[in-house]
Short mmCIF file of C-alpha atoms in Angstrom, two decimals:
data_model
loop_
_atom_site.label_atom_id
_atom_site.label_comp_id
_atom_site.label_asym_id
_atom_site.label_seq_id
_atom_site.Cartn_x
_atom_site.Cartn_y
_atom_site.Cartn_z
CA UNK H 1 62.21 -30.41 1.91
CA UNK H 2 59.40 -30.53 -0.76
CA UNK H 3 56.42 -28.05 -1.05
CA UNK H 4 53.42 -29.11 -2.62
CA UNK H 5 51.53 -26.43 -4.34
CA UNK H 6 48.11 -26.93 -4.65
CA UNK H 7 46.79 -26.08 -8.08
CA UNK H 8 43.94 -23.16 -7.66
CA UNK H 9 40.30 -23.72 -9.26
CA UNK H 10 39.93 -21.76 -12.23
CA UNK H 11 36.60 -19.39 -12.19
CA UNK H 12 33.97 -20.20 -14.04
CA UNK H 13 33.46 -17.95 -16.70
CA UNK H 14 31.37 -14.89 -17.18
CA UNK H 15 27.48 -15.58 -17.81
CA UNK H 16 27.26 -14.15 -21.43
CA UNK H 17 24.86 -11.34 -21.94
CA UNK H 18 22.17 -13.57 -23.72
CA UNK H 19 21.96 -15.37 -20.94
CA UNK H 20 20.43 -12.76 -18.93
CA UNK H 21 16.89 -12.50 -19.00
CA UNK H 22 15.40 -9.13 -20.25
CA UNK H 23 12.17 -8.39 -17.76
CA UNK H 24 9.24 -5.55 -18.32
CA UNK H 25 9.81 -2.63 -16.01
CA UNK H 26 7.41 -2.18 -13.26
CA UNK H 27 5.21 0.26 -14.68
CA UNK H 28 4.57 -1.91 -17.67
CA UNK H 29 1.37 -3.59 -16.47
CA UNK H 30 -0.50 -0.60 -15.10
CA UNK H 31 0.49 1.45 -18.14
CA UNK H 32 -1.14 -1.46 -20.52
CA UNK H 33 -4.39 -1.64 -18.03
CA UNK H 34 -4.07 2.00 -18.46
CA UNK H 35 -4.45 2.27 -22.42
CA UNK H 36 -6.40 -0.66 -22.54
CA UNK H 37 -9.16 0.83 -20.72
CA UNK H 38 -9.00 4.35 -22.94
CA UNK H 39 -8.81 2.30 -26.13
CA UNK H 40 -12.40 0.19 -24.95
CA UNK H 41 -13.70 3.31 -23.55
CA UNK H 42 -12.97 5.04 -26.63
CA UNK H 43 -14.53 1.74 -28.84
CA UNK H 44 -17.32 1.29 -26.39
CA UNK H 45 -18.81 5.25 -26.23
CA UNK H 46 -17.83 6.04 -29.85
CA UNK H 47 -20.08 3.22 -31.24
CA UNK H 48 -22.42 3.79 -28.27
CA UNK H 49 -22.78 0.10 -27.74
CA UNK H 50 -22.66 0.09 -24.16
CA UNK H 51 -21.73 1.68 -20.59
CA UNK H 52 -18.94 1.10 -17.92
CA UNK H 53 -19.44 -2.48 -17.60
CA UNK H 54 -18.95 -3.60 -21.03
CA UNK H 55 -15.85 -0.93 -21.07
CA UNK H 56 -14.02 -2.90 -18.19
CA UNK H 57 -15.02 -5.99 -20.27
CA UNK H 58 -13.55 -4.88 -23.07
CA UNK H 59 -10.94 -3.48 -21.74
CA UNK H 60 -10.05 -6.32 -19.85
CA UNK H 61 -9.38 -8.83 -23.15
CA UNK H 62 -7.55 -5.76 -24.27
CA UNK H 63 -5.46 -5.64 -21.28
CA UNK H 64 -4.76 -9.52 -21.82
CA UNK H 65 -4.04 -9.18 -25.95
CA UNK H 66 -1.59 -6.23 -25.10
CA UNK H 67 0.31 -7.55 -21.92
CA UNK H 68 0.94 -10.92 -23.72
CA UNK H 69 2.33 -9.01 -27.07
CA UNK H 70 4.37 -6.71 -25.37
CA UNK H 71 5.94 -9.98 -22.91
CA UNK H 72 6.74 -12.22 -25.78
CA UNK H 73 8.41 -9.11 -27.24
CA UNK H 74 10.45 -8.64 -24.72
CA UNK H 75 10.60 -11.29 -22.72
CA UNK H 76 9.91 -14.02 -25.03
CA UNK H 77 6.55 -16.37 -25.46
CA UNK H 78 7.06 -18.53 -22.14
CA UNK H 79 7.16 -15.66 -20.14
CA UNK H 80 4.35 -13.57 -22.02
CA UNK H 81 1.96 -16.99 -21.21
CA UNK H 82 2.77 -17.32 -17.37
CA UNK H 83 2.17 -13.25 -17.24
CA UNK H 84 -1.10 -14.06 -19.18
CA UNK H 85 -2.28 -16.88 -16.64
CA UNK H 86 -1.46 -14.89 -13.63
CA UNK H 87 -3.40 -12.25 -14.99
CA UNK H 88 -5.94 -14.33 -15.56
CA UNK H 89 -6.12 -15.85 -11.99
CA UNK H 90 -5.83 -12.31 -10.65
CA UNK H 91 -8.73 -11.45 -12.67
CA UNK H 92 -11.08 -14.14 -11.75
CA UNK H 93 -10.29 -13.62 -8.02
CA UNK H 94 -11.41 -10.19 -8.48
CA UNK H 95 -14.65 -11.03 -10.30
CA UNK H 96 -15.24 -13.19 -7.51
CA UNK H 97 -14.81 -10.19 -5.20
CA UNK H 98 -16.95 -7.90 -6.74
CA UNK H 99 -20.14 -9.02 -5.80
CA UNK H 100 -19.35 -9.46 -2.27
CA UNK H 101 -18.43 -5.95 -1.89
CA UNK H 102 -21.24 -4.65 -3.96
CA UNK H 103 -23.31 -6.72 -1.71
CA UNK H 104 -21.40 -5.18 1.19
CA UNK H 105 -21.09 -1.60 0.05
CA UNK H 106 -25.22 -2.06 -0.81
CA UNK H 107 -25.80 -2.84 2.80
CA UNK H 108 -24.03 -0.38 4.44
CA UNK H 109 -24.81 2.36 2.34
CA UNK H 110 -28.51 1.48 2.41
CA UNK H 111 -28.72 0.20 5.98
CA UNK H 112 -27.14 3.35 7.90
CA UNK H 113 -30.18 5.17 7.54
CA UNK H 114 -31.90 3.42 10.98
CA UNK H 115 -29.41 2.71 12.55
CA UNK H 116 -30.53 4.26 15.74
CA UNK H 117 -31.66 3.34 19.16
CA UNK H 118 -35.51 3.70 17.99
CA UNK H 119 -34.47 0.32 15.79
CA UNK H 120 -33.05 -1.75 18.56
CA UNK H 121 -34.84 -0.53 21.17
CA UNK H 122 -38.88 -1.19 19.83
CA UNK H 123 -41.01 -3.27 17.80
CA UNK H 124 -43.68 -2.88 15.30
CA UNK H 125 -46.47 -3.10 17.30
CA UNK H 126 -49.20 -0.44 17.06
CA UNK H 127 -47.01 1.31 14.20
CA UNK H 128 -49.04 2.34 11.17
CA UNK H 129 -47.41 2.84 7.39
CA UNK H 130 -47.24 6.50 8.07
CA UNK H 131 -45.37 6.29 10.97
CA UNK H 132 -41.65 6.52 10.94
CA UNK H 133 -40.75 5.16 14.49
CA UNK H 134 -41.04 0.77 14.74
CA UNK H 135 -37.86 -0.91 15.16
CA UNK H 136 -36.81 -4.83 14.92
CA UNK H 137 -36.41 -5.63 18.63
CA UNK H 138 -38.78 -8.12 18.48
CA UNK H 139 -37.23 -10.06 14.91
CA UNK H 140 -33.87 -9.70 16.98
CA UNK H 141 -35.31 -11.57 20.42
CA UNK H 142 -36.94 -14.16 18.09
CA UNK H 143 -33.25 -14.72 16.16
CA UNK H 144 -31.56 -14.92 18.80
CA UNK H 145 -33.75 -17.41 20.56
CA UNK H 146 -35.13 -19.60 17.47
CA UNK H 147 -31.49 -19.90 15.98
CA UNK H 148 -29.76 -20.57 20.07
CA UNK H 149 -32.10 -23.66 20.11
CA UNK H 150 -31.75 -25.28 16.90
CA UNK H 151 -28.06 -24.70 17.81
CA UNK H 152 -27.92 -26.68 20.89
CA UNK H 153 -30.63 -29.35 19.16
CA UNK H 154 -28.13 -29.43 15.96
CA UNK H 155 -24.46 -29.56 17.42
CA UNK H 156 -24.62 -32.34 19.62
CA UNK H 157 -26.48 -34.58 17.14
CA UNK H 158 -24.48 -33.62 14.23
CA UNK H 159 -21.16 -34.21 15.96
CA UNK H 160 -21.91 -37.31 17.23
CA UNK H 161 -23.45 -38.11 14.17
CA UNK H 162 -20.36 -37.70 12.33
CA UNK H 163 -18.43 -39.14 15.58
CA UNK H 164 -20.27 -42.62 14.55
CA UNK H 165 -20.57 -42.30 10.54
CA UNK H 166 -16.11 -42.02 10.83
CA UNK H 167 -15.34 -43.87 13.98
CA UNK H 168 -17.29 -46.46 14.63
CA UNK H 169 -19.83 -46.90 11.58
CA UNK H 170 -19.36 -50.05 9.48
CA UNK H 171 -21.32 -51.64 7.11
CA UNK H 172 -24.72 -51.12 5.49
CA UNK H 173 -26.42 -48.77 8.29
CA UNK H 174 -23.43 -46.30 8.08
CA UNK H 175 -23.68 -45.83 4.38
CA UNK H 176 -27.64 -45.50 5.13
CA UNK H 177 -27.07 -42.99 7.96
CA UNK H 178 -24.57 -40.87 4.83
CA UNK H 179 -27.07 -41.65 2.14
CA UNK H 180 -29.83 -39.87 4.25
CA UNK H 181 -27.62 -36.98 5.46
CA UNK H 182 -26.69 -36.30 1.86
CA UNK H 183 -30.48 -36.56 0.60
CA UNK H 184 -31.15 -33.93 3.73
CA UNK H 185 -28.80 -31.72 2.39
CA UNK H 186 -30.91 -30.64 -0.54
CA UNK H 187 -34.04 -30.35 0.59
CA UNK H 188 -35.79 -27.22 0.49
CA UNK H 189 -36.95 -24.78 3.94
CA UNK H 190 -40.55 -24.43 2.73
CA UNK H 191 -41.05 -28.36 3.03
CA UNK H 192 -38.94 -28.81 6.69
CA UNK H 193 -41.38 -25.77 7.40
CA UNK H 194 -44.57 -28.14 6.43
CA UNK H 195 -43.01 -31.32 8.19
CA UNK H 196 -42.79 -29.31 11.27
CA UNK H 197 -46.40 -28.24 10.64
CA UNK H 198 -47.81 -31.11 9.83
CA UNK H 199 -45.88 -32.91 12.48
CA UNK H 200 -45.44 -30.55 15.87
CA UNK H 201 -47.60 -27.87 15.48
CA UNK H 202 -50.82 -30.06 14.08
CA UNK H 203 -49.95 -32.84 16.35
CA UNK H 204 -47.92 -32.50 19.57
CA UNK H 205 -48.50 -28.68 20.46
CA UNK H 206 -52.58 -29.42 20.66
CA UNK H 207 -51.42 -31.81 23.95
CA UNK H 208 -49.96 -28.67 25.45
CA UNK H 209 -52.64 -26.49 24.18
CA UNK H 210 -55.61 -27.44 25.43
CA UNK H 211 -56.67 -28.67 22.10
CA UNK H 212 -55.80 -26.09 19.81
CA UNK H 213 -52.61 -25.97 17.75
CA UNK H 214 -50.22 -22.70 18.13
CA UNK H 215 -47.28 -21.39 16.73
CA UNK H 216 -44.09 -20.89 18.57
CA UNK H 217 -40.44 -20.14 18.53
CA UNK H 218 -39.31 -23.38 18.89
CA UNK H 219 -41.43 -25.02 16.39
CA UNK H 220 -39.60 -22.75 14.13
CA UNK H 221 -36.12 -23.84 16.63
CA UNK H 222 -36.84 -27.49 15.30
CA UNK H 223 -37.49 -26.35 11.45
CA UNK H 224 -33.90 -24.51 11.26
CA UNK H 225 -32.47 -27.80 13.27
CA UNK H 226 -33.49 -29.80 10.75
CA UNK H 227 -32.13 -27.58 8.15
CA UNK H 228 -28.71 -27.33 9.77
CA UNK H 229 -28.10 -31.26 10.83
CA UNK H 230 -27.00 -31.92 7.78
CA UNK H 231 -24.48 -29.23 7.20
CA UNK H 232 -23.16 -29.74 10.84
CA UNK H 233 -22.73 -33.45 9.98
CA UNK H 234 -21.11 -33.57 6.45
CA UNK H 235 -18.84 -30.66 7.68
CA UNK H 236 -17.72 -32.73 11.17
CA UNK H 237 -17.49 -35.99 9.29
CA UNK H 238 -14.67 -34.55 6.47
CA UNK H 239 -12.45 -32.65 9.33
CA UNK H 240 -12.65 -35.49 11.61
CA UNK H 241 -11.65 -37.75 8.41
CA UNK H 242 -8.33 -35.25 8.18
CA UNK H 243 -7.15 -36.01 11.52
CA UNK H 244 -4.13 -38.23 10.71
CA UNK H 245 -4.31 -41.43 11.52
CA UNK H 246 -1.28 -41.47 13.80
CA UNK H 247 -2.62 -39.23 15.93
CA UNK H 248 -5.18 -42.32 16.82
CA UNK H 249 -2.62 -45.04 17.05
CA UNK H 250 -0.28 -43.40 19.14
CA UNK H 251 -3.28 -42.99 21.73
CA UNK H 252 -4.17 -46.22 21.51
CA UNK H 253 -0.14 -47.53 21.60
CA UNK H 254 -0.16 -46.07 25.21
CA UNK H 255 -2.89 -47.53 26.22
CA UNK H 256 -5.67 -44.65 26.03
CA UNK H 257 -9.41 -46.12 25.08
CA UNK H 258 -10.83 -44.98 22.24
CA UNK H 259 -13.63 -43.09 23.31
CA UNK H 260 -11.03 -40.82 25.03
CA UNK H 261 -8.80 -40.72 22.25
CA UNK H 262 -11.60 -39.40 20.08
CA UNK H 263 -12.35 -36.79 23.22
CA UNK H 264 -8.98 -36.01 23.78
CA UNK H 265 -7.19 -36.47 20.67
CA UNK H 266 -9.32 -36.40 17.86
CA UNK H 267 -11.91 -33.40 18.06
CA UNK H 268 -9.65 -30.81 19.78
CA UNK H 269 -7.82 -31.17 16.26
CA UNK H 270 -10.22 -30.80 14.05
CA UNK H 271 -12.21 -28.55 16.09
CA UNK H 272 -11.28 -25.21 13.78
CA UNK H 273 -12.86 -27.00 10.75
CA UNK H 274 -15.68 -28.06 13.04
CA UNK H 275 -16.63 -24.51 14.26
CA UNK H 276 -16.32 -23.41 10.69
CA UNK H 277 -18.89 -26.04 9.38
CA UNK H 278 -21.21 -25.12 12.43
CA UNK H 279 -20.94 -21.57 11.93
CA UNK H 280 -21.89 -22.01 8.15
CA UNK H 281 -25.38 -24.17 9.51
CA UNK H 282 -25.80 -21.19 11.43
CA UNK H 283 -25.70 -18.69 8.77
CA UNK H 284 -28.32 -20.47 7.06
CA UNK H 285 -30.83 -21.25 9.55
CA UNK H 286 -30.55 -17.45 10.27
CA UNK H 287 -31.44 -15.84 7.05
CA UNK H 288 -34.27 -18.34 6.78
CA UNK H 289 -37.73 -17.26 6.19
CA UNK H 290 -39.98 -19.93 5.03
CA UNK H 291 -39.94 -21.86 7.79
CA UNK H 292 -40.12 -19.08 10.60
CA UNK H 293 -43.28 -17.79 8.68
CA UNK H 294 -45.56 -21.00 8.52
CA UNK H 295 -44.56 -22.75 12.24
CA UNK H 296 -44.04 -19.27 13.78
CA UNK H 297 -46.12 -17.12 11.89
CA UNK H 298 -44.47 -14.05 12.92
CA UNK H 299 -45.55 -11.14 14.67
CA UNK H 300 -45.37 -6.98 15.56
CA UNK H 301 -45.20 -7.75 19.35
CA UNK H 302 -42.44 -8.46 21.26
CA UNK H 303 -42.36 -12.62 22.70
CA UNK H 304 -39.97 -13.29 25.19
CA UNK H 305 -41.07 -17.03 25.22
CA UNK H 306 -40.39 -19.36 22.64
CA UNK H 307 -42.58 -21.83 23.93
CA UNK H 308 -45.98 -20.02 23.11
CA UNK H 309 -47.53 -17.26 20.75
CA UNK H 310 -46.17 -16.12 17.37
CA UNK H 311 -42.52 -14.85 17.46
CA UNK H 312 -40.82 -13.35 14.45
CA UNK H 313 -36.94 -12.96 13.04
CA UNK H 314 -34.63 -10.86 11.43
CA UNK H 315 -34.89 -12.77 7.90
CA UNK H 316 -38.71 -12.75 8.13
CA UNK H 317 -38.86 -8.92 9.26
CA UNK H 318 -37.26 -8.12 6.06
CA UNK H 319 -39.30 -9.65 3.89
CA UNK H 320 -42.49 -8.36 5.46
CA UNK H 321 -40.95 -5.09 5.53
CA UNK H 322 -39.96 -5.52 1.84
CA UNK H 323 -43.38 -5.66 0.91
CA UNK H 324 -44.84 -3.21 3.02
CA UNK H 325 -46.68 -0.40 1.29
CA UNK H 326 -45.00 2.33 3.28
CA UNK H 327 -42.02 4.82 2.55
CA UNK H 328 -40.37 3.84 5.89
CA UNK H 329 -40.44 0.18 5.22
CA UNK H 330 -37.66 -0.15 3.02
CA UNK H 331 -35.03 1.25 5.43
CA UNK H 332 -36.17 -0.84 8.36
CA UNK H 333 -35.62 -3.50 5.82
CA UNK H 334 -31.80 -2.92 4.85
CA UNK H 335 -31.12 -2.03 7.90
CA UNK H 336 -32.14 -5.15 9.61
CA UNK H 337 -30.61 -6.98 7.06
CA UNK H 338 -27.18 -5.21 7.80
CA UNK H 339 -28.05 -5.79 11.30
CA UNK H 340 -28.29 -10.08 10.74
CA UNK H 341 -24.99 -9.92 8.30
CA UNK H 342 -23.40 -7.90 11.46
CA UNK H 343 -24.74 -10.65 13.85
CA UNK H 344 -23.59 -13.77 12.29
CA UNK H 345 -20.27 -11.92 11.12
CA UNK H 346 -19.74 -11.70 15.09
CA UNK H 347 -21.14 -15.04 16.27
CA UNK H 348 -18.53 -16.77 13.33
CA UNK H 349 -15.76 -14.21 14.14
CA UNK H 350 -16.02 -15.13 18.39
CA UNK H 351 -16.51 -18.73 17.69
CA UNK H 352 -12.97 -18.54 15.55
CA UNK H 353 -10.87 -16.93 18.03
CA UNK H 354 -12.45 -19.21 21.00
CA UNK H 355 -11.52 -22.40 18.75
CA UNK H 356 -8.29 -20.53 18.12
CA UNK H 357 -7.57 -19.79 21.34
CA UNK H 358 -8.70 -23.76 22.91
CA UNK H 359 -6.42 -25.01 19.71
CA UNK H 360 -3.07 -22.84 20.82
CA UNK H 361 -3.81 -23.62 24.94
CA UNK H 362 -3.02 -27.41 24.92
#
């Protein structure tokens, strides 16, 4: 009886000791940002060149020159450059930051001051400049009201506006239909605000008027519509473009028709990047001014009905309140423009989750 012995695998030998990468220790980074900014503060106020800003400027190249000389001397020129660039990256993404939370930190600060019931309970009217009281009740009706319209004007058109232009457009009237969406995108509020004046308030609202043309809500309502369309439409036509095409075909294999599978199949997929592109019109047809102020021509009183009389908004309160020659005006001002940052930052943050929550339910 034979035994065969089955050789055994020799290890592989030890990793030598150059192989082993040598690596900065954890504190090296903040200690360099550390120095670098006492070395620029040190440059900067010694030859009184500047203030803080140019110190975090300068001590920001600093911070790059030192933490790229101290990697390649330790852990060797390819590792000192992908430090560099990811400092780099981290830096731009925080001088992207920083005005956003200026902005935000300027709003808050500066808008606290009214926020009280007096604000959001009352309007302008009968308040003189020396008179502390007045309130945005009024701007907030006409908001809420100008920018709901041009809403349910704008999403339906847009959508199936971009529902054609990807689906179903072909030829030389689609690219017309983009062509004109695209030329819509840049035009400026002050001349939808004459179109509209020229157009409905000049023309049309004299029929209903016994003669005599008058400003409204929803003259302003069709201003901000016409400012949104084309954001609602460019932004529907690109998600509805990222729906993969097998979604489609696999509808269609089992016999579904198309106008379902574009119901059924098509928009509830790309209905996140949908609500997104809507909630972006929305923004800006909110913190529009132009337009509310020559087809609505704003107001002190509070107008229920969008249909008749002057109403005003949040956007234009705060620019008549801006240039009001009173020492109460500038609060009402920042706070009602916290007050139509907080609005839209809840309208956007609702419309997410119910997309969110329509996505996960199927």
């Amino acid at each position: 009886m034979t035994t065969t012995l089955t050789p055994r695998r020799p290890r592989p030998p030890a990793q030598p000791a150059t192989l082993r990468a040598k690596r900065l220790p954890a504190y090296a980074a903040p200690a360099i940002a550390v120095a670098a900014l006492l070395l620029a503060a040190a440059l900067v106020y010694g030859a009184g060149i500047g203030g803080p800003v140019l110190v975090v400027v300068v001590g920001a190249l600093l911070y790059l020159a030192g933490l790229f000389v101290v990697a390649n001397a330790v852990e060797g020129r390819r590792s000192a450059r992908n430090r560099t660039w990811s400092a780099l990256i981290h830096s731009a993404f925080v001088l992207a930051v920083l005005p956003l939370a200026s902005v935000v930190w300027t709003l808050v600060s500066k808008g606290s001051e009214r926020l009280d019931a007096n604000f959001f309970g009352t309007s302008m009217n009968n308040i003189g400049s020396r008179d502390a009281n007045g309130g945005a009740y009024h701007a907030i009706v006409g908001t809420l009201q100008q920018v709901g319209i041009a809403t349910l004007i704008t999403v339906p058109l847009g959508v199936l506006c971009a529902i054609y232009i990807v689906e179903y457009g072909r030829g030389r009237f689609a690219f017309t239909i983009r062509f004109f969406v695209d030329v819509m995108t840049g035009i400026p509020s002050i001349v939808t605000g004459l179109f509209v004046l020229a157009f409905w308030v000049l023309i049309v609202s004299p029929w209903f008027n016994d003669g005599r043309p008058g400003f409204s809500g929803f003259a302003a309502a069709l201003a901000l519509s016409v400012l949104m369309l084309p954001t609602v439409v460019r932004s529907t036509e690109e998600m509805l473009r990222l729906v993969p095409a097998p979604l489609r075909e696999g509808a269609y294999a089992l016999g579904v028709p198309k106008w379902k599978t574009i119901l059924r199949v098509v928009l509830p997929t790309a209905l996140p990047g949908i609500v997104t592109g809507i909630m972006l019109a929305i923004a800006r047809a909110a913190g529009e001014t132009a337009p509310v102020l020559l087809v609505a021509g704003g107001g002190a009183a509070i107008n229920f009905n969008p249909f008749e009389n002057n109403q005003s908004s949040l956007a234009l309160f705060v620019y008549q309140q801006a240039g009001e020659a009173s020492r109460y005006s500038p609060a009402r001002a920042w706070t009602a423009a916290l007050t139509l940052v907080a609005l839209v930052l809840v309208l956007t943050v609702a419309a997410k989750l119910l997309s969110r929550r329509n996505r996960l339910g199927r």
